Coordinates of C-alpha atoms (C1' of nucleotides) in Angstrom, one line a residue:
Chain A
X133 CA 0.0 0.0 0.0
X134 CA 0.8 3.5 -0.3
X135 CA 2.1 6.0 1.9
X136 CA -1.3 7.9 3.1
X137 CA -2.9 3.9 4.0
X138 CA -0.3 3.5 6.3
X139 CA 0.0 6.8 8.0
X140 CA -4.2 6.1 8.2
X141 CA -3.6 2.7 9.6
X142 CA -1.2 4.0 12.0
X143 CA -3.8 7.1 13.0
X144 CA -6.5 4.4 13.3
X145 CA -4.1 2.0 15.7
X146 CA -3.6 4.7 18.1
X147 CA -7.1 6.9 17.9
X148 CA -9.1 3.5 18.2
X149 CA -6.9 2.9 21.7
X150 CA -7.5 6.3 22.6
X151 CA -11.6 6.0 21.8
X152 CA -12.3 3.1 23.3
X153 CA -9.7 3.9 26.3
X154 CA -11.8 7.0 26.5
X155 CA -15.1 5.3 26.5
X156 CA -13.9 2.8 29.1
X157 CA -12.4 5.1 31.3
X158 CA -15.7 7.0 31.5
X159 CA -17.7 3.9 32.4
X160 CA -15.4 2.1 35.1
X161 CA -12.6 4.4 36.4
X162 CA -8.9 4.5 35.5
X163 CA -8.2 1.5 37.8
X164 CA -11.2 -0.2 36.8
X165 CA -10.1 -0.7 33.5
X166 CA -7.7 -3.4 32.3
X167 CA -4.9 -2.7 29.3
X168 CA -6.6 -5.7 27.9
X169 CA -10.2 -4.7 27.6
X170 CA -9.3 -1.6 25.9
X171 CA -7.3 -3.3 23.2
X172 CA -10.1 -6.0 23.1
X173 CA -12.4 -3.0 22.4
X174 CA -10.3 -1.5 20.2
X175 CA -9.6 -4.7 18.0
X176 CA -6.1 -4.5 18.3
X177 CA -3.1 -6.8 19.9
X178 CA -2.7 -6.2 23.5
X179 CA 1.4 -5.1 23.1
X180 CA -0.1 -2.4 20.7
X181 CA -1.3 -0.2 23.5
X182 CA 2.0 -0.3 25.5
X183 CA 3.9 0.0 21.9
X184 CA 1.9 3.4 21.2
X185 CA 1.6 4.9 24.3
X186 CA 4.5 3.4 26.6
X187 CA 2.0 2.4 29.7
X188 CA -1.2 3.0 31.3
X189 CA -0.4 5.7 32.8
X190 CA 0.6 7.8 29.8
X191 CA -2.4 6.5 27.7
X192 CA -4.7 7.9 30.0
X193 CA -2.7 11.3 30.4
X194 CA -3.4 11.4 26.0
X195 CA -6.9 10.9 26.4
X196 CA -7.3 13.6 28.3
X197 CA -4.6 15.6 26.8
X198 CA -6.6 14.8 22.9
X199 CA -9.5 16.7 24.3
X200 CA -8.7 19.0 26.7
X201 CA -6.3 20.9 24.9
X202 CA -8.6 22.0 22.0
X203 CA -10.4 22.9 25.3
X204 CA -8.8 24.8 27.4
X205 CA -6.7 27.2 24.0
X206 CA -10.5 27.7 23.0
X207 CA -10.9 28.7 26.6
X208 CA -8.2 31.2 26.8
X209 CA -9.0 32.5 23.2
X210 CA -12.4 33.5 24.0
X211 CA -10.9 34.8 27.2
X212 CA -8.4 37.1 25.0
X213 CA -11.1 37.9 22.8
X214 CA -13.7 38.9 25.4
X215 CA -11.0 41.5 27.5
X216 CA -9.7 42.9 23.9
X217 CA -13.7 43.8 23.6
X218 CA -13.9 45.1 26.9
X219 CA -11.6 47.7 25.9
X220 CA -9.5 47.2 30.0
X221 CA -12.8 47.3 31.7
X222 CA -13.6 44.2 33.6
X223 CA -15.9 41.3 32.3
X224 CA -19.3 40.7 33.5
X225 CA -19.0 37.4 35.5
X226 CA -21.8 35.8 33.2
X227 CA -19.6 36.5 30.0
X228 CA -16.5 34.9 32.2
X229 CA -18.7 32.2 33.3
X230 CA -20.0 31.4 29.6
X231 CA -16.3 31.1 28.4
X232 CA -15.3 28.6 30.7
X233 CA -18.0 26.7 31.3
X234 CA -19.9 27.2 28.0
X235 CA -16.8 26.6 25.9
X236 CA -16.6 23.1 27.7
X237 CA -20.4 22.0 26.7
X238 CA -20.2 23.9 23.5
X239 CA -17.2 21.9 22.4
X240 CA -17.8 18.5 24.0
X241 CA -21.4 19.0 21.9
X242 CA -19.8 19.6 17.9
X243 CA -18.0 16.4 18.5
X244 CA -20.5 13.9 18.3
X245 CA -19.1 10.8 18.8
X246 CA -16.4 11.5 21.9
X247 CA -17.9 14.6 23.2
X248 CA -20.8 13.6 25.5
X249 CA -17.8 10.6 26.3
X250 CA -15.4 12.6 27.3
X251 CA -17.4 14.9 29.2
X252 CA -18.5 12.5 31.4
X253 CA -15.0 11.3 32.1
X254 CA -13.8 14.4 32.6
X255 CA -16.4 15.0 35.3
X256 CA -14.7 11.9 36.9
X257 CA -11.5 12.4 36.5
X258 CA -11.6 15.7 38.9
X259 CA -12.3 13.2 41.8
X260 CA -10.1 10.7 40.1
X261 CA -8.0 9.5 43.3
X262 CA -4.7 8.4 41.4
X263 CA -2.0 10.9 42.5
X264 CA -0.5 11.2 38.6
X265 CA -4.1 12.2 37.6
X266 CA -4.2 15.0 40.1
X267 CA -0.4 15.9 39.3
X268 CA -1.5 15.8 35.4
X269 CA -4.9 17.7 35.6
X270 CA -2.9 20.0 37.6
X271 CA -0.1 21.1 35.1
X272 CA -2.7 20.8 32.6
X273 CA -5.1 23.6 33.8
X274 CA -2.4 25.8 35.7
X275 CA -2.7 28.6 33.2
X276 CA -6.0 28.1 32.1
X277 CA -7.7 28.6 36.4
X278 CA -5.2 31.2 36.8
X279 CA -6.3 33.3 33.8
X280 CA -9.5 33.4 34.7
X281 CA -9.5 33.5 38.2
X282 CA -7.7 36.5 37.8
X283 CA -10.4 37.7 35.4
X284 CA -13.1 37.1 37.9
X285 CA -11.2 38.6 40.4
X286 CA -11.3 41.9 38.4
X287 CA -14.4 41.8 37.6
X288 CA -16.1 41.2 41.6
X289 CA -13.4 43.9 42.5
X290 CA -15.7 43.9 46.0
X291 CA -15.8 40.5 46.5
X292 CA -13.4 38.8 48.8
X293 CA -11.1 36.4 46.7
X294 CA -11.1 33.9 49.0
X295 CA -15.3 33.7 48.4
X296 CA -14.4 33.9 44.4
X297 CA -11.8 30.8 44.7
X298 CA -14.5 29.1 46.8
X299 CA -16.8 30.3 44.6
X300 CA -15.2 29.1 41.6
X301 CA -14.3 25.4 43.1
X302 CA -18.5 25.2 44.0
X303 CA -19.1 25.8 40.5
X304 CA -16.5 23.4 39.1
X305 CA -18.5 21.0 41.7
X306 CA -21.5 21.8 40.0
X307 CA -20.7 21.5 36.8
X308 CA -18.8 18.5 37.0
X309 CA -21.9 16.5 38.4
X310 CA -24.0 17.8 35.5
X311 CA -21.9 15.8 32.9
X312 CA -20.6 13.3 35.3
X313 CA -23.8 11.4 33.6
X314 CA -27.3 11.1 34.5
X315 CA -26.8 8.3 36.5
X316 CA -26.2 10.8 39.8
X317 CA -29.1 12.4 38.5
X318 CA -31.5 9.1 38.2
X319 CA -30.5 8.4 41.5
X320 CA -32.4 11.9 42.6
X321 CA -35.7 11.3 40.8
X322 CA -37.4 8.5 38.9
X323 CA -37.0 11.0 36.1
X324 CA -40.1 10.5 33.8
X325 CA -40.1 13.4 32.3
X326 CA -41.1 13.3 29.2
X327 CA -38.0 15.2 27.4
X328 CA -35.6 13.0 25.8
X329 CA -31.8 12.8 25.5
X330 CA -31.5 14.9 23.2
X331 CA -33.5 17.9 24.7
X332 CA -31.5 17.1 27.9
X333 CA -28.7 18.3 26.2
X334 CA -29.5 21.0 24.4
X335 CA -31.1 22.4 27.9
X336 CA -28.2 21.6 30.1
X337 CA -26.4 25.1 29.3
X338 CA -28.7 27.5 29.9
X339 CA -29.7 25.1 32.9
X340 CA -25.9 25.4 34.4
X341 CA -25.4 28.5 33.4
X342 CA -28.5 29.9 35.6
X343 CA -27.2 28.3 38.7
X344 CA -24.0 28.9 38.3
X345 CA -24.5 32.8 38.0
X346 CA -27.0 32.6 41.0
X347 CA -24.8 30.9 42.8
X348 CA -21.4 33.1 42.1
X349 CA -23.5 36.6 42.6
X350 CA -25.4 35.4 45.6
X351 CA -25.5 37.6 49.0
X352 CA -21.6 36.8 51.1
X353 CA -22.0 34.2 53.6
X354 CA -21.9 35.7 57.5
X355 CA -19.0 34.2 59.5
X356 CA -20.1 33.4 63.2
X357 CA -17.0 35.1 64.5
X358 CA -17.7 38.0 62.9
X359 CA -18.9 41.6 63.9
X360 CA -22.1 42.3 63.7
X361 CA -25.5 39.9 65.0
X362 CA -26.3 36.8 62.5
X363 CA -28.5 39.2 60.6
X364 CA -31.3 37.6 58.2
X365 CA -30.1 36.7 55.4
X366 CA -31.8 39.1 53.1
X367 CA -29.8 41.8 54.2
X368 CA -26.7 40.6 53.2
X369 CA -24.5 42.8 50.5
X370 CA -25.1 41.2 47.0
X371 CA -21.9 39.9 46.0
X372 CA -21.9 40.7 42.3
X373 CA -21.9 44.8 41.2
Chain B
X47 CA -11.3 -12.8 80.0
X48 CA -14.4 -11.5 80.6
X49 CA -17.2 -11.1 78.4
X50 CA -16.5 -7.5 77.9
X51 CA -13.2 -8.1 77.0
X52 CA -14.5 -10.1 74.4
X53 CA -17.2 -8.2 72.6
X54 CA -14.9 -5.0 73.0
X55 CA -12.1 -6.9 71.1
X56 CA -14.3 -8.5 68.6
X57 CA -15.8 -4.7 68.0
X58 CA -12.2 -3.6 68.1
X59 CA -11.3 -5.6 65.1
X60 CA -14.4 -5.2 63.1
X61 CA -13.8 -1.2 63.9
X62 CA -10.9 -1.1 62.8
X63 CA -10.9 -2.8 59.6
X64 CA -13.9 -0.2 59.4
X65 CA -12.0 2.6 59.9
X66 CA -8.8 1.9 58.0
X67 CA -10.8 1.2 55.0
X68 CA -13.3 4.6 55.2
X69 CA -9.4 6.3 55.0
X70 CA -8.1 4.0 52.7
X71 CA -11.0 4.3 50.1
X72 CA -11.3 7.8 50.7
X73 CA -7.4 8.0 49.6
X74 CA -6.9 5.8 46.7
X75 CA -10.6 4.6 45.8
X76 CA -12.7 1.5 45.9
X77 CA -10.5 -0.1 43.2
X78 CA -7.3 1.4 44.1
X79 CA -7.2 0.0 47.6
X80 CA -6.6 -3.7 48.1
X81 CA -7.8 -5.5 51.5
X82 CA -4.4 -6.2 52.1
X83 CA -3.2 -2.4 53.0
X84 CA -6.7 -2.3 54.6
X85 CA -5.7 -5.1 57.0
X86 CA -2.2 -4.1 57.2
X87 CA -3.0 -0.6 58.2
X88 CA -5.9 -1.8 60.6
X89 CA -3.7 -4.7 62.5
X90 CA -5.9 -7.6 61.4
X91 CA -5.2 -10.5 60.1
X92 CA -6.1 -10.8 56.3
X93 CA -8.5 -13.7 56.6
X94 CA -10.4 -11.5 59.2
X95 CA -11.7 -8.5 56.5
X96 CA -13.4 -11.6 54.5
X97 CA -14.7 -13.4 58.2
X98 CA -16.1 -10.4 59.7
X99 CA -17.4 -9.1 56.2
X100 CA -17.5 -11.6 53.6
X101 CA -16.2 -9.6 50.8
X102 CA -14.9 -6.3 49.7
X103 CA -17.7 -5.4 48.5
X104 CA -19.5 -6.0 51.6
X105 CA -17.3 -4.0 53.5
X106 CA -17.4 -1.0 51.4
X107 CA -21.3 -0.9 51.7
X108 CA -20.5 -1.4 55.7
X109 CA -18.3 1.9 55.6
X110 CA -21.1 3.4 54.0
X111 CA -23.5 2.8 55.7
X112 CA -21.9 3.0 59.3
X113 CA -22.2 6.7 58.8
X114 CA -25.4 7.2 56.5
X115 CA -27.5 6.0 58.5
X116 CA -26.9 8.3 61.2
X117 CA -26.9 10.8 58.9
X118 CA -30.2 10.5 56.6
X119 CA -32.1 9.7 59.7
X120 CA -31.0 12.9 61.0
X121 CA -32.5 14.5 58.0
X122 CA -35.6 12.7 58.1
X123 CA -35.7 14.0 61.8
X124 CA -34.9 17.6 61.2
X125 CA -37.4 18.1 57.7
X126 CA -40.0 16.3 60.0
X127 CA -39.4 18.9 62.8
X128 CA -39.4 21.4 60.3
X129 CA -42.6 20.6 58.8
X130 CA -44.2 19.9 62.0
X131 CA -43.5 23.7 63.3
X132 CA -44.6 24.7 59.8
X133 CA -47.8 23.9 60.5
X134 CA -49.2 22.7 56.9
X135 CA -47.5 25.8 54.9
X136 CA -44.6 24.8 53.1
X137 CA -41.1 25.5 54.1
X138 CA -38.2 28.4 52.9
X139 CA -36.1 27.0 50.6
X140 CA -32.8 27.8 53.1
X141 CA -34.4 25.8 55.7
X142 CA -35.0 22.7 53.5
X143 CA -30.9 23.2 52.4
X144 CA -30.2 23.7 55.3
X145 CA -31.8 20.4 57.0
X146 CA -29.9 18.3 54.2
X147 CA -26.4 19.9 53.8
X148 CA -26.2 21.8 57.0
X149 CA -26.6 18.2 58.9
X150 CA -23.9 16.9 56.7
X151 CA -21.7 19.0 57.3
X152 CA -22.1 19.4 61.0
X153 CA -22.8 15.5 61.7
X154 CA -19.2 15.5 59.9
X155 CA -17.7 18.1 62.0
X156 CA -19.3 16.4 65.3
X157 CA -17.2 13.0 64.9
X158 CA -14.3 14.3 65.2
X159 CA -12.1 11.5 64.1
X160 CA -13.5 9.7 60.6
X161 CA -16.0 12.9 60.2
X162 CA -14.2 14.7 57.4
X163 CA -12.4 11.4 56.3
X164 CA -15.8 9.8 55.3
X165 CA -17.4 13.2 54.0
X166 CA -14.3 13.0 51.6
X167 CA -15.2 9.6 51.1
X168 CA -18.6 10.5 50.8
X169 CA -18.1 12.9 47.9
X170 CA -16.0 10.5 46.0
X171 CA -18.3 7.8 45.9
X172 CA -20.9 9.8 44.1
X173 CA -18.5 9.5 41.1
X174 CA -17.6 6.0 41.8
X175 CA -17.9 3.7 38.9
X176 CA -18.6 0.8 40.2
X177 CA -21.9 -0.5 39.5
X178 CA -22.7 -2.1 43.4
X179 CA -21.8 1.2 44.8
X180 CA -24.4 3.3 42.6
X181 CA -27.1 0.7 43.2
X182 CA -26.2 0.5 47.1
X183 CA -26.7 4.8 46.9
X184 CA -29.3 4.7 44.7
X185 CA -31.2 2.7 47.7
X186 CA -29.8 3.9 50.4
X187 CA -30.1 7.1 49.8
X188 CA -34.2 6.9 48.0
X189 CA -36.3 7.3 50.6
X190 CA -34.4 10.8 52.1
X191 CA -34.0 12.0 48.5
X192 CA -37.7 11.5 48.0
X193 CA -38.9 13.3 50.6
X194 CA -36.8 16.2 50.3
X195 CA -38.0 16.6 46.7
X196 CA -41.3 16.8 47.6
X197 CA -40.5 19.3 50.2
X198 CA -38.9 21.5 47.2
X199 CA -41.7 20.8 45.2
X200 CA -43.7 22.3 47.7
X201 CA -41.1 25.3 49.0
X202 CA -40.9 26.0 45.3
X203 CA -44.6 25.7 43.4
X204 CA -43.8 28.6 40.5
X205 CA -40.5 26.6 39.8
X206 CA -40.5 23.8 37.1
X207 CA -40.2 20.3 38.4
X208 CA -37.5 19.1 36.2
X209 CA -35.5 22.7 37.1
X210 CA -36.1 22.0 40.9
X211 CA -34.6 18.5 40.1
X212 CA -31.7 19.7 38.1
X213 CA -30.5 22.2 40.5
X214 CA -31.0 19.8 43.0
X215 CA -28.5 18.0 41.0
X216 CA -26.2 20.6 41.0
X217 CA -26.5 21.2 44.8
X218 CA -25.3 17.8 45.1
X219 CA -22.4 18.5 42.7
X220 CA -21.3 21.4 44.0
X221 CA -21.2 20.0 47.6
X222 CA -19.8 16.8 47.0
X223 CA -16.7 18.9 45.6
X224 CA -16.7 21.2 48.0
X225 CA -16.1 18.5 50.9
X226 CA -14.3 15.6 48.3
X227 CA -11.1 17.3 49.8
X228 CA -9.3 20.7 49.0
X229 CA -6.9 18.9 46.4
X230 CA -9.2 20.3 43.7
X231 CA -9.1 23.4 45.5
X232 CA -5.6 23.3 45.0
X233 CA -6.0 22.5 41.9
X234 CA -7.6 25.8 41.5
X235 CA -5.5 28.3 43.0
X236 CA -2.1 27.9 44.8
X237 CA -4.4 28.5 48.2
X238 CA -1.8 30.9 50.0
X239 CA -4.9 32.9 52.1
X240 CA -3.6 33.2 55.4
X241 CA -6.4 30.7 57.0
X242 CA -5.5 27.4 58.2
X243 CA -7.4 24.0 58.2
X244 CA -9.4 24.8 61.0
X245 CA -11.1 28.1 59.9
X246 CA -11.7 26.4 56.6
X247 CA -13.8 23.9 58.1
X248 CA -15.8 26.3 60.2
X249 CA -16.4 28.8 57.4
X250 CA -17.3 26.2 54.9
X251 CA -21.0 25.5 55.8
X252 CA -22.3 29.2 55.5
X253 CA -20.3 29.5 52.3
X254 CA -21.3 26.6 50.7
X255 CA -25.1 27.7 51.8
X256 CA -24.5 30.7 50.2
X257 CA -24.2 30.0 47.2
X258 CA -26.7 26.8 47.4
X259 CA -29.5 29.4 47.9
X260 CA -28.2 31.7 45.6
X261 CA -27.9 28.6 43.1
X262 CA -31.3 27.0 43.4
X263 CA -33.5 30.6 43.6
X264 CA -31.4 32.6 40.5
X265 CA -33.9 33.4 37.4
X266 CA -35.1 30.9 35.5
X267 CA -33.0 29.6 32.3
X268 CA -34.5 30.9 28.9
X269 CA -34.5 27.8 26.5
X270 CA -33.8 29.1 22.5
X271 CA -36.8 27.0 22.0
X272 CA -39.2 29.0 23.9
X273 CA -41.2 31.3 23.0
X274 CA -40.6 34.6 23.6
X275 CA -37.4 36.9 22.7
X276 CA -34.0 36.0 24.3
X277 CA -34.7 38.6 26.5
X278 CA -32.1 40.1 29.4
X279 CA -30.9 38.1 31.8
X280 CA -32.5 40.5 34.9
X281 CA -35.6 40.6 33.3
X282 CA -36.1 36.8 34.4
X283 CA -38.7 36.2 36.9
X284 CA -36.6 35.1 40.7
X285 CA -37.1 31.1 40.8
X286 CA -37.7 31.7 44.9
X287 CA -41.4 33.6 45.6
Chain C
dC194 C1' 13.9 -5.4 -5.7
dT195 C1' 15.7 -5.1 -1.3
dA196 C1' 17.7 -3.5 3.2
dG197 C1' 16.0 -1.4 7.2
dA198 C1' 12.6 0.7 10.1
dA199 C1' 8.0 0.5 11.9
dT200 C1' 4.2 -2.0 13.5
dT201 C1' 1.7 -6.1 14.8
dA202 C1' 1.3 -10.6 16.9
dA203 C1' 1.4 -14.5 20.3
dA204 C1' 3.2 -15.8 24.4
dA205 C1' 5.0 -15.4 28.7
dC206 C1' 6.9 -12.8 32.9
dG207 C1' 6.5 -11.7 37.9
dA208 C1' 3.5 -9.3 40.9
dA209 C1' -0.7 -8.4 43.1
dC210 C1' -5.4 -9.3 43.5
dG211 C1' -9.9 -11.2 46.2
dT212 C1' -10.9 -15.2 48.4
dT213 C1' -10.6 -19.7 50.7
dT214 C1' -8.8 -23.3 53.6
dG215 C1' -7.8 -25.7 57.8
dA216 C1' -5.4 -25.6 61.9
dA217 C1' -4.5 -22.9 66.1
dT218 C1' -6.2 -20.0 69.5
dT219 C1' -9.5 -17.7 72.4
dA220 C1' -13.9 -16.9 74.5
dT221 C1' -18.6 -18.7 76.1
dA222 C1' -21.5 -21.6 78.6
dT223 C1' -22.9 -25.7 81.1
Chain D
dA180 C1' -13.2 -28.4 83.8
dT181 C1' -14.9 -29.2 79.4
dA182 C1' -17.4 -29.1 75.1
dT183 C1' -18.9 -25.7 71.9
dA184 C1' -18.7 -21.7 69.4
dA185 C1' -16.2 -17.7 67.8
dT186 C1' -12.2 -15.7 66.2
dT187 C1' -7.4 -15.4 64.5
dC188 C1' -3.7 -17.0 61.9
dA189 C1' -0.4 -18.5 58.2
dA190 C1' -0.5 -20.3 53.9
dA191 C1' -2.2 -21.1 49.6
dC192 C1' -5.8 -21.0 45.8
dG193 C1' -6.7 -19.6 41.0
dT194 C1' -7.1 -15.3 38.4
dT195 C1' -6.0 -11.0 36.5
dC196 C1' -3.0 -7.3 36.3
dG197 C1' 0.7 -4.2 33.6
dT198 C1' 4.5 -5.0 31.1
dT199 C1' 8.1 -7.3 28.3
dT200 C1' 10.0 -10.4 25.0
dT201 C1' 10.8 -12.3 20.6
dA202 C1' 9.4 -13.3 16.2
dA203 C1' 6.5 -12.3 12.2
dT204 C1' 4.6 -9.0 9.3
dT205 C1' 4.0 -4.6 7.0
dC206 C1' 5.5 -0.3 5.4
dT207 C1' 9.3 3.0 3.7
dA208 C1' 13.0 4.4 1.0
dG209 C1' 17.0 4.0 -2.2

DNA sequence: CTAGAATTAAAACGAACGTTTGAATTATAT
DNA sequence: ATATAATTCAAACGTTCGTTTTAATTCTAG
């Protein structure tokens, strides 16, 4: 054969690990999964995996890398776009919050096969307890939380940044859950709605993104220990401008 | 010996394969821990996990359920109390979050030794893959989730069902991160505030109900579907009456 | 066409896994 | 004290794990 059917052969060895690692991943955890079920699903020889990807460890650390880079550059992107718009005053939290967490859905939606996959595993993979995991998803967002926390900081300029960080970790909570599957969710309601998958979807954003900006513009909390009595709660400072 | 010796040294053993595997799982997972460091770490003989137990799966519902129990019964207690001094009208939203997180977190605080080991645990295992552990939630945890829906329902009659249900869902999310540990807290920020464990702890219940509430009563999501322009976001009707 | 590199294939490696066995030990009760 | 039950113990069971090895096969390039 010719020089493009190899170099597809080749693509098609290592994406059909990386799929069906992906999908397998997602459905029974990183130690859950066996080197040889992923090969099995892929349809290739067992020594394949470990020939492409040099272990376990580093084939998981590509599965997430495949995605999450196209991920988190479309992140910052929109990011740069957004403050060149602004024209150096600070972004609305809504239009900070629909970059990060929009991007995510938005992206993870256009690809159809590995999107709604990968989404799921990524919600996972947050409370993935494997300390290379952590170390990886670590590295791998460094620039990506700091750019925006920064950005949010700006723009809640009377907020404490201690409530924006905690803040910020409560909505990555939130939103992790929401594509983490609708297993968590069956386990909260016989869900018989009458909506199907497909509008599930397509309603999640605006669903998120509605809690998520109640949630990050709602009144400070009151610390017991300080001044002032445990006033009702109504008469708290609203946290967003 | 005695026959108190006795029964305290069988509930020694059984206690403390409990205990080392609540810390164990809570550290490395369900999959990532093997009954032999569980043993090892409690001073028991391998053979006795499997006696006392029968199998790891068994004691992984045991570790679970040592805690839930006291917990969900205390929010069955408190929403009953609740609706009791209610007198027939239904209740504030805060008071429903509050008798379901608020106990959780301060059951969690009371036990001072496994507390936050097992709410770590506890926020893990909502993402656990395995399917014996979502079926042993799923039941475990219907009856509470039932009745706290209805008392939503109720709280909350303007509001959609299926929106109640969904930002229940994120309530869930957003806690189960919140208390799954502060490595993805780290994650997020490098976390130099001046604050040590301690305050942390004590000023994480009235954040995290902060931003619950402000979560579950923010406006109403505007599907594209829906009739209507895509009109501004203030001009949303509040989800809380 | 052919040498050499890249990839695939079957088989095996040692280690770790959950679980079981059967004897030894300890507690209980008459 | 002694029979009976409950618990602990060391050892081993068969299986599965990630990884490696070595040979066969396929592709690339001159």
């Amino acid at each position: 054969m010719n020089k493009q059917t190899n170099e597809q052969s080749l693509k098609d060895t290592r994406e059909r690990i990386l799929d069906a690692a992906e999908h397998l991943f997602m459905q029974y955890g990183y130690d859950g999964t066996s080197m040889r079920v992923v090969t099995n699903e892929a349809g290739v020889n067992l020594a394949a995996a470990n020939y492409h990807f040099g272990s376990k460890e580093s084939l998981m650390q590509a599965v997430l890398r495949r995605r999450l880079e196209v991920i988190n550059q479309e992140r910052l992107r929109l990011l740069d776009e957004a403050e060149a718009n602004a024209g150096g005053k600070p972004l609305k939290p809504s239009v900070i919050i629909d970059c990060y967490f929009g991007t995510l859905l938005r992206i993870a939606a256009d690809q159809k096969a590995g999107g709604e996959t990968f989404l799921r595993l990524l919600g996972r993979t947050f409370t993935e307890p494997s300390d290379f995991i952590r170390a990886f998803m670590s590295t791998e967002y460094a620039d990506v939380l700091e750019r925006y926390k920064q950005a949010l900081f700006r723009s809640l300029p009377d907020v404490p940044k201690a409530e924006i960080v905690w803040r910020f970790h409560f909505m990555l909570g939130a939103t992790s859950y929401a594509i983490a599957g609708t297993d968590a969710l069956h386990l909260v309601t016989d869900w018989q709605f009458d909506e199907g998958s497909a509008e599930q979807d397509k309603n999640l954003l605006p669903r998120l993104m509605s809690f998520l900006i109640g949630g990050l513009r709602a009144p400070l909390p009151q610390f017991e220990n300080e001044a002032g009595p445990t006033a009702d709660k109504s008469a708290n400072k609203d946290a967003a401008a």
